[in-house]
Amino acid sequence: MSPTDVAARAAAGAGTAQRSVVTTGAWHRIPLTAPGVFRVRPLPREATASYVQRLADTYQLTLPQLLDGSGITTLTGHGTPPTAELILTPGAARRFAVLARTPLPQLTCALPHLPLSDTAHDTEAAANWKRLDAGQQPVRACTLCTRHRSQNATDTAWIHPPPHQLVCPRHHQAAPDPRLTSTVRTRDVPELAATHHAHQRLLRHPRAVTAWITARAITTRWYDHQQHLTHRWHTRLNQLRATNPHMTTTGSASPALLARDLITYPETVTLARALTTLPSRRHHDTDDSLALIAHQLGLPRLAGNANDPLRVFLTHTRH
């Protein structure tokens, strides 16, 4: 079978419910410079290893088979997301872009770990597995979004989402921690989707990023020390656990820790918004600001502890 025949048969199958299968033997007879048959769209901020695996799934190949058939040499070991990332040389990235039928600049915008090189002489086509620290690991993407972008070949993908994309509001899924190998269903906690939309509006403010970082640090401290909002957060945790039993079977980490960012998300966005809209100090002292923020959080008051992180922040930044 010629490469043209393989491409023609696979292309014909791509438009039907029953796709043609590109066998490993046929794959190796396709020229290295030939574009792929299927175009699999990357997810925003997807891990490179995740995208390569999804493309391999579409062709019903293993990841090593896909790389080998593309003329990309794997130099170091093996790995899987989220604990490891696949690092491609610029030459390998160019080959992979041709295979993916996607311009390299477009792929680079979507895959944060993919290199972009304008040096035509950098032709080495190699891939290396790199172990990732916990803070660098991607999280599970929404399964329904993934299946839609994977020719229905898989529902598994790993991404590095920005803070304002913690929840998929369309499909009501979230993955707040890399140790969660399945997404968390959030439909029974509707305030999370509403918070997603509130977070998008918050981004319009020029101080949104700074306010978010500050608010997240404060609510994390409150959560860990069981202050102010403990009852509300405990109720939300129980709601999530009721519809996500897998949260209790993820290694040694507790659901309370794995879902912390998700549980505190509504109050973190509310606090961040409050921090961007506080009046100047000459109109409000610290106690007035605490009373205003307590009202926005739905609390009768915020404790007057001098070491409370919010009080410390307001005192130090408004002098």
PDB file of N, CA, C and O in Angstrom, residues 146-192:
ATOM      1  N   THR A 146     -12.282  17.628  26.060  1.00  0.00           N
ATOM      2  CA  THR A 146     -11.203  16.819  25.496  1.00  0.00           C
ATOM      3  C   THR A 146     -11.724  15.872  24.426  1.00  0.00           C
ATOM      4  O   THR A 146     -11.144  15.766  23.344  1.00  0.00           O
ATOM      5  N   ARG A 147     -12.807  15.198  24.703  1.00  0.00           N
ATOM      6  CA  ARG A 147     -13.362  14.264  23.724  1.00  0.00           C
ATOM      7  C   ARG A 147     -13.767  14.998  22.452  1.00  0.00           C
ATOM      8  O   ARG A 147     -13.567  14.497  21.338  1.00  0.00           O
ATOM      9  N   HIS A 148     -14.315  16.189  22.587  1.00  0.00           N
ATOM     10  CA  HIS A 148     -14.720  16.973  21.426  1.00  0.00           C
ATOM     11  C   HIS A 148     -13.526  17.320  20.545  1.00  0.00           C
ATOM     12  O   HIS A 148     -13.654  17.387  19.316  1.00  0.00           O
ATOM     13  N   ARG A 149     -12.361  17.539  21.167  1.00  0.00           N
ATOM     14  CA  ARG A 149     -11.171  17.937  20.409  1.00  0.00           C
ATOM     15  C   ARG A 149     -10.265  16.755  20.078  1.00  0.00           C
ATOM     16  O   ARG A 149      -9.142  16.951  19.614  1.00  0.00           O
ATOM     17  N   SER A 150     -10.735  15.528  20.316  1.00  0.00           N
ATOM     18  CA  SER A 150      -9.884  14.352  20.122  1.00  0.00           C
ATOM     19  C   SER A 150     -10.487  13.337  19.168  1.00  0.00           C
ATOM     20  O   SER A 150     -10.140  12.158  19.234  1.00  0.00           O
ATOM     21  N   GLN A 151     -11.350  13.763  18.265  1.00  0.00           N
ATOM     22  CA  GLN A 151     -11.985  12.823  17.335  1.00  0.00           C
ATOM     23  C   GLN A 151     -12.674  11.680  18.090  1.00  0.00           C
ATOM     24  O   GLN A 151     -12.764  10.558  17.596  1.00  0.00           O
ATOM     25  N   ASN A 152     -13.114  11.970  19.339  1.00  0.00           N
ATOM     26  CA  ASN A 152     -13.746  10.968  20.206  1.00  0.00           C
ATOM     27  C   ASN A 152     -12.816   9.807  20.547  1.00  0.00           C
ATOM     28  O   ASN A 152     -13.273   8.750  20.981  1.00  0.00           O
ATOM     29  N   ALA A 153     -11.501  10.009  20.363  1.00  0.00           N
ATOM     30  CA  ALA A 153     -10.551   8.924  20.625  1.00  0.00           C
ATOM     31  C   ALA A 153     -10.216   8.787  22.099  1.00  0.00           C
ATOM     32  O   ALA A 153      -9.842   7.714  22.554  1.00  0.00           O
ATOM     33  N   THR A 154     -10.328   9.880  22.878  1.00  0.00           N
ATOM     34  CA  THR A 154      -9.973   9.837  24.296  1.00  0.00           C
ATOM     35  C   THR A 154     -10.678  10.970  25.022  1.00  0.00           C
ATOM     36  O   THR A 154     -11.078  11.969  24.402  1.00  0.00           O
ATOM     37  N   ASP A 155     -10.828  10.818  26.323  1.00  0.00           N
ATOM     38  CA  ASP A 155     -11.352  11.927  27.133  1.00  0.00           C
ATOM     39  C   ASP A 155     -10.321  12.394  28.151  1.00  0.00           C
ATOM     40  O   ASP A 155     -10.642  13.133  29.081  1.00  0.00           O
ATOM     41  N   THR A 156      -9.077  11.992  27.958  1.00  0.00           N
ATOM     42  CA  THR A 156      -8.017  12.318  28.906  1.00  0.00           C
ATOM     43  C   THR A 156      -7.031  13.309  28.308  1.00  0.00           C
ATOM     44  O   THR A 156      -6.443  13.050  27.252  1.00  0.00           O
ATOM     45  N   ALA A 157      -6.860  14.446  28.971  1.00  0.00           N
ATOM     46  CA  ALA A 157      -5.860  15.435  28.590  1.00  0.00           C
ATOM     47  C   ALA A 157      -5.423  16.163  29.855  1.00  0.00           C
ATOM     48  O   ALA A 157      -6.143  16.190  30.858  1.00  0.00           O
ATOM     49  N   TRP A 158      -4.235  16.761  29.778  1.00  0.00           N
ATOM     50  CA  TRP A 158      -3.657  17.456  30.933  1.00  0.00           C
ATOM     51  C   TRP A 158      -3.265  18.861  30.512  1.00  0.00           C
ATOM     52  O   TRP A 158      -2.623  19.051  29.480  1.00  0.00           O
ATOM     53  N   ILE A 159      -3.663  19.853  31.313  1.00  0.00           N
ATOM     54  CA  ILE A 159      -3.441  21.248  30.957  1.00  0.00           C
ATOM     55  C   ILE A 159      -2.858  22.024  32.133  1.00  0.00           C
ATOM     56  O   ILE A 159      -2.887  21.568  33.277  1.00  0.00           O
ATOM     57  N   HIS A 160      -2.324  23.212  31.815  1.00  0.00           N
ATOM     58  CA  HIS A 160      -1.835  24.151  32.828  1.00  0.00           C
ATOM     59  C   HIS A 160      -2.775  25.361  32.815  1.00  0.00           C
ATOM     60  O   HIS A 160      -2.468  26.390  32.210  1.00  0.00           O
ATOM     61  N   PRO A 161      -3.938  25.271  33.461  1.00  0.00           N
ATOM     62  CA  PRO A 161      -4.909  26.356  33.341  1.00  0.00           C
ATOM     63  C   PRO A 161      -4.510  27.583  34.147  1.00  0.00           C
ATOM     64  O   PRO A 161      -3.918  27.458  35.224  1.00  0.00           O
ATOM     65  N   PRO A 162      -4.829  28.775  33.663  1.00  0.00           N
ATOM     66  CA  PRO A 162      -4.645  29.973  34.490  1.00  0.00           C
ATOM     67  C   PRO A 162      -5.681  29.986  35.610  1.00  0.00           C
ATOM     68  O   PRO A 162      -6.683  29.254  35.549  1.00  0.00           O
ATOM     69  N   PRO A 163      -5.483  30.795  36.640  1.00  0.00           N
ATOM     70  CA  PRO A 163      -6.400  30.777  37.788  1.00  0.00           C
ATOM     71  C   PRO A 163      -7.854  31.041  37.428  1.00  0.00           C
ATOM     72  O   PRO A 163      -8.760  30.510  38.073  1.00  0.00           O
ATOM     73  N   HIS A 164      -8.091  31.852  36.376  1.00  0.00           N
ATOM     74  CA  HIS A 164      -9.474  32.209  36.052  1.00  0.00           C
ATOM     75  C   HIS A 164     -10.171  31.141  35.215  1.00  0.00           C
ATOM     76  O   HIS A 164     -11.308  31.336  34.777  1.00  0.00           O
ATOM     77  N   GLN A 165      -9.525  30.006  35.006  1.00  0.00           N
ATOM     78  CA  GLN A 165     -10.152  28.903  34.284  1.00  0.00           C
ATOM     79  C   GLN A 165     -10.137  27.626  35.122  1.00  0.00           C
ATOM     80  O   GLN A 165      -9.902  26.533  34.628  1.00  0.00           O
ATOM     81  N   LEU A 166     -10.408  27.778  36.391  1.00  0.00           N
ATOM     82  CA  LEU A 166     -10.430  26.631  37.298  1.00  0.00           C
ATOM     83  C   LEU A 166     -11.600  25.702  36.994  1.00  0.00           C
ATOM     84  O   LEU A 166     -11.490  24.480  37.128  1.00  0.00           O
ATOM     85  N   VAL A 167     -12.724  26.267  36.559  1.00  0.00           N
ATOM     86  CA  VAL A 167     -13.947  25.502  36.326  1.00  0.00           C
ATOM     87  C   VAL A 167     -14.333  25.587  34.855  1.00  0.00           C
ATOM     88  O   VAL A 167     -14.206  26.648  34.235  1.00  0.00           O
ATOM     89  N   CYS A 168     -14.799  24.475  34.283  1.00  0.00           N
ATOM     90  CA  CYS A 168     -15.414  24.502  32.957  1.00  0.00           C
ATOM     91  C   CYS A 168     -16.897  24.789  33.168  1.00  0.00           C
ATOM     92  O   CYS A 168     -17.640  23.906  33.621  1.00  0.00           O
ATOM     93  N   PRO A 169     -17.365  26.007  32.877  1.00  0.00           N
ATOM     94  CA  PRO A 169     -18.758  26.351  33.192  1.00  0.00           C
ATOM     95  C   PRO A 169     -19.760  25.650  32.280  1.00  0.00           C
ATOM     96  O   PRO A 169     -20.931  25.503  32.647  1.00  0.00           O
ATOM     97  N   ARG A 170     -19.314  25.215  31.113  1.00  0.00           N
ATOM     98  CA  ARG A 170     -20.227  24.551  30.179  1.00  0.00           C
ATOM     99  C   ARG A 170     -20.549  23.132  30.625  1.00  0.00           C
ATOM    100  O   ARG A 170     -21.700  22.678  30.575  1.00  0.00           O
ATOM    101  N   HIS A 171     -19.508  22.411  31.074  1.00  0.00           N
ATOM    102  CA  HIS A 171     -19.697  20.999  31.425  1.00  0.00           C
ATOM    103  C   HIS A 171     -19.613  20.745  32.925  1.00  0.00           C
ATOM    104  O   HIS A 171     -19.693  19.597  33.353  1.00  0.00           O
ATOM    105  N   HIS A 172     -19.419  21.794  33.707  1.00  0.00           N
ATOM    106  CA  HIS A 172     -19.418  21.694  35.175  1.00  0.00           C
ATOM    107  C   HIS A 172     -18.409  20.651  35.668  1.00  0.00           C
ATOM    108  O   HIS A 172     -18.750  19.703  36.366  1.00  0.00           O
ATOM    109  N   GLN A 173     -17.159  20.861  35.278  1.00  0.00           N
ATOM    110  CA  GLN A 173     -16.062  20.019  35.737  1.00  0.00           C
ATOM    111  C   GLN A 173     -14.906  20.908  36.174  1.00  0.00           C
ATOM    112  O   GLN A 173     -14.737  22.029  35.682  1.00  0.00           O
ATOM    113  N   ALA A 174     -14.090  20.393  37.082  1.00  0.00           N
ATOM    114  CA  ALA A 174     -12.906  21.108  37.541  1.00  0.00           C
ATOM    115  C   ALA A 174     -11.869  20.096  37.987  1.00  0.00           C
ATOM    116  O   ALA A 174     -12.195  18.948  38.310  1.00  0.00           O
ATOM    117  N   ALA A 175     -10.607  20.517  37.992  1.00  0.00           N
ATOM    118  CA  ALA A 175      -9.512  19.672  38.489  1.00  0.00           C
ATOM    119  C   ALA A 175      -8.529  20.584  39.218  1.00  0.00           C
ATOM    120  O   ALA A 175      -7.587  21.087  38.622  1.00  0.00           O
ATOM    121  N   PRO A 176      -8.747  20.827  40.500  1.00  0.00           N
ATOM    122  CA  PRO A 176      -7.924  21.786  41.227  1.00  0.00           C
ATOM    123  C   PRO A 176      -6.546  21.286  41.637  1.00  0.00           C
ATOM    124  O   PRO A 176      -5.726  22.072  42.098  1.00  0.00           O
ATOM    125  N   ASP A 177      -6.267  19.989  41.456  1.00  0.00           N
ATOM    126  CA  ASP A 177      -4.995  19.441  41.932  1.00  0.00           C
ATOM    127  C   ASP A 177      -4.522  18.336  40.985  1.00  0.00           C
ATOM    128  O   ASP A 177      -5.324  17.510  40.545  1.00  0.00           O
ATOM    129  N   PRO A 178      -3.209  18.310  40.646  1.00  0.00           N
ATOM    130  CA  PRO A 178      -2.701  17.263  39.741  1.00  0.00           C
ATOM    131  C   PRO A 178      -2.889  15.845  40.258  1.00  0.00           C
ATOM    132  O   PRO A 178      -2.922  14.894  39.471  1.00  0.00           O
ATOM    133  N   ARG A 179      -3.012  15.679  41.572  1.00  0.00           N
ATOM    134  CA  ARG A 179      -3.167  14.335  42.129  1.00  0.00           C
ATOM    135  C   ARG A 179      -4.551  13.752  41.889  1.00  0.00           C
ATOM    136  O   ARG A 179      -4.774  12.558  42.111  1.00  0.00           O
ATOM    137  N   LEU A 180      -5.476  14.578  41.422  1.00  0.00           N
ATOM    138  CA  LEU A 180      -6.802  14.088  41.057  1.00  0.00           C
ATOM    139  C   LEU A 180      -6.744  13.549  39.642  1.00  0.00           C
ATOM    140  O   LEU A 180      -6.614  14.304  38.680  1.00  0.00           O
ATOM    141  N   THR A 181      -6.809  12.233  39.492  1.00  0.00           N
ATOM    142  CA  THR A 181      -6.710  11.623  38.167  1.00  0.00           C
ATOM    143  C   THR A 181      -8.032  11.660  37.414  1.00  0.00           C
ATOM    144  O   THR A 181      -8.086  11.297  36.241  1.00  0.00           O
ATOM    145  N   SER A 182      -9.106  12.078  38.074  1.00  0.00           N
ATOM    146  CA  SER A 182     -10.394  12.297  37.431  1.00  0.00           C
ATOM    147  C   SER A 182     -10.874  13.698  37.783  1.00  0.00           C
ATOM    148  O   SER A 182     -10.555  14.220  38.855  1.00  0.00           O
ATOM    149  N   THR A 183     -11.624  14.305  36.884  1.00  0.00           N
ATOM    150  CA  THR A 183     -12.128  15.637  37.168  1.00  0.00           C
ATOM    151  C   THR A 183     -13.206  15.583  38.251  1.00  0.00           C
ATOM    152  O   THR A 183     -13.810  14.537  38.499  1.00  0.00           O
ATOM    153  N   VAL A 184     -13.441  16.719  38.875  1.00  0.00           N
ATOM    154  CA  VAL A 184     -14.466  16.853  39.907  1.00  0.00           C
ATOM    155  C   VAL A 184     -15.724  17.418  39.258  1.00  0.00           C
ATOM    156  O   VAL A 184     -15.682  18.472  38.611  1.00  0.00           O
ATOM    157  N   ARG A 185     -16.837  16.732  39.419  1.00  0.00           N
ATOM    158  CA  ARG A 185     -18.114  17.219  38.900  1.00  0.00           C
ATOM    159  C   ARG A 185     -18.656  18.286  39.849  1.00  0.00           C
ATOM    160  O   ARG A 185     -18.741  18.060  41.056  1.00  0.00           O
ATOM    161  N   THR A 186     -19.029  19.430  39.293  1.00  0.00           N
ATOM    162  CA  THR A 186     -19.415  20.568  40.124  1.00  0.00           C
ATOM    163  C   THR A 186     -20.858  21.019  39.913  1.00  0.00           C
ATOM    164  O   THR A 186     -21.257  22.053  40.430  1.00  0.00           O
ATOM    165  N   ARG A 187     -21.649  20.261  39.166  1.00  0.00           N
ATOM    166  CA  ARG A 187     -23.008  20.699  38.843  1.00  0.00           C
ATOM    167  C   ARG A 187     -23.860  20.907  40.101  1.00  0.00           C
ATOM    168  O   ARG A 187     -24.734  21.782  40.132  1.00  0.00           O
ATOM    169  N   ASP A 188     -23.626  20.119  41.145  1.00  0.00           N
ATOM    170  CA  ASP A 188     -24.409  20.242  42.374  1.00  0.00           C
ATOM    171  C   ASP A 188     -23.938  21.391  43.265  1.00  0.00           C
ATOM    172  O   ASP A 188     -24.479  21.593  44.355  1.00  0.00           O
ATOM    173  N   VAL A 189     -22.912  22.122  42.812  1.00  0.00           N
ATOM    174  CA  VAL A 189     -22.435  23.303  43.544  1.00  0.00           C
ATOM    175  C   VAL A 189     -22.471  24.477  42.559  1.00  0.00           C
ATOM    176  O   VAL A 189     -21.437  24.914  42.050  1.00  0.00           O
ATOM    177  N   PRO A 190     -23.646  24.979  42.248  1.00  0.00           N
ATOM    178  CA  PRO A 190     -23.805  25.950  41.148  1.00  0.00           C
ATOM    179  C   PRO A 190     -23.055  27.254  41.348  1.00  0.00           C
ATOM    180  O   PRO A 190     -22.767  27.953  40.372  1.00  0.00           O
ATOM    181  N   GLU A 191     -22.716  27.594  42.590  1.00  0.00           N
ATOM    182  CA  GLU A 191     -21.995  28.846  42.789  1.00  0.00           C
ATOM    183  C   GLU A 191     -20.609  28.824  42.157  1.00  0.00           C
ATOM    184  O   GLU A 191     -20.006  29.877  41.909  1.00  0.00           O
ATOM    185  N   LEU A 192     -20.084  27.628  41.865  1.00  0.00           N
ATOM    186  CA  LEU A 192     -18.763  27.557  41.254  1.00  0.00           C
ATOM    187  C   LEU A 192     -18.785  28.056  39.810  1.00  0.00           C
ATOM    188  O   LEU A 192     -17.875  28.776  39.374  1.00  0.00           O
TER     189      LEU A 192
END
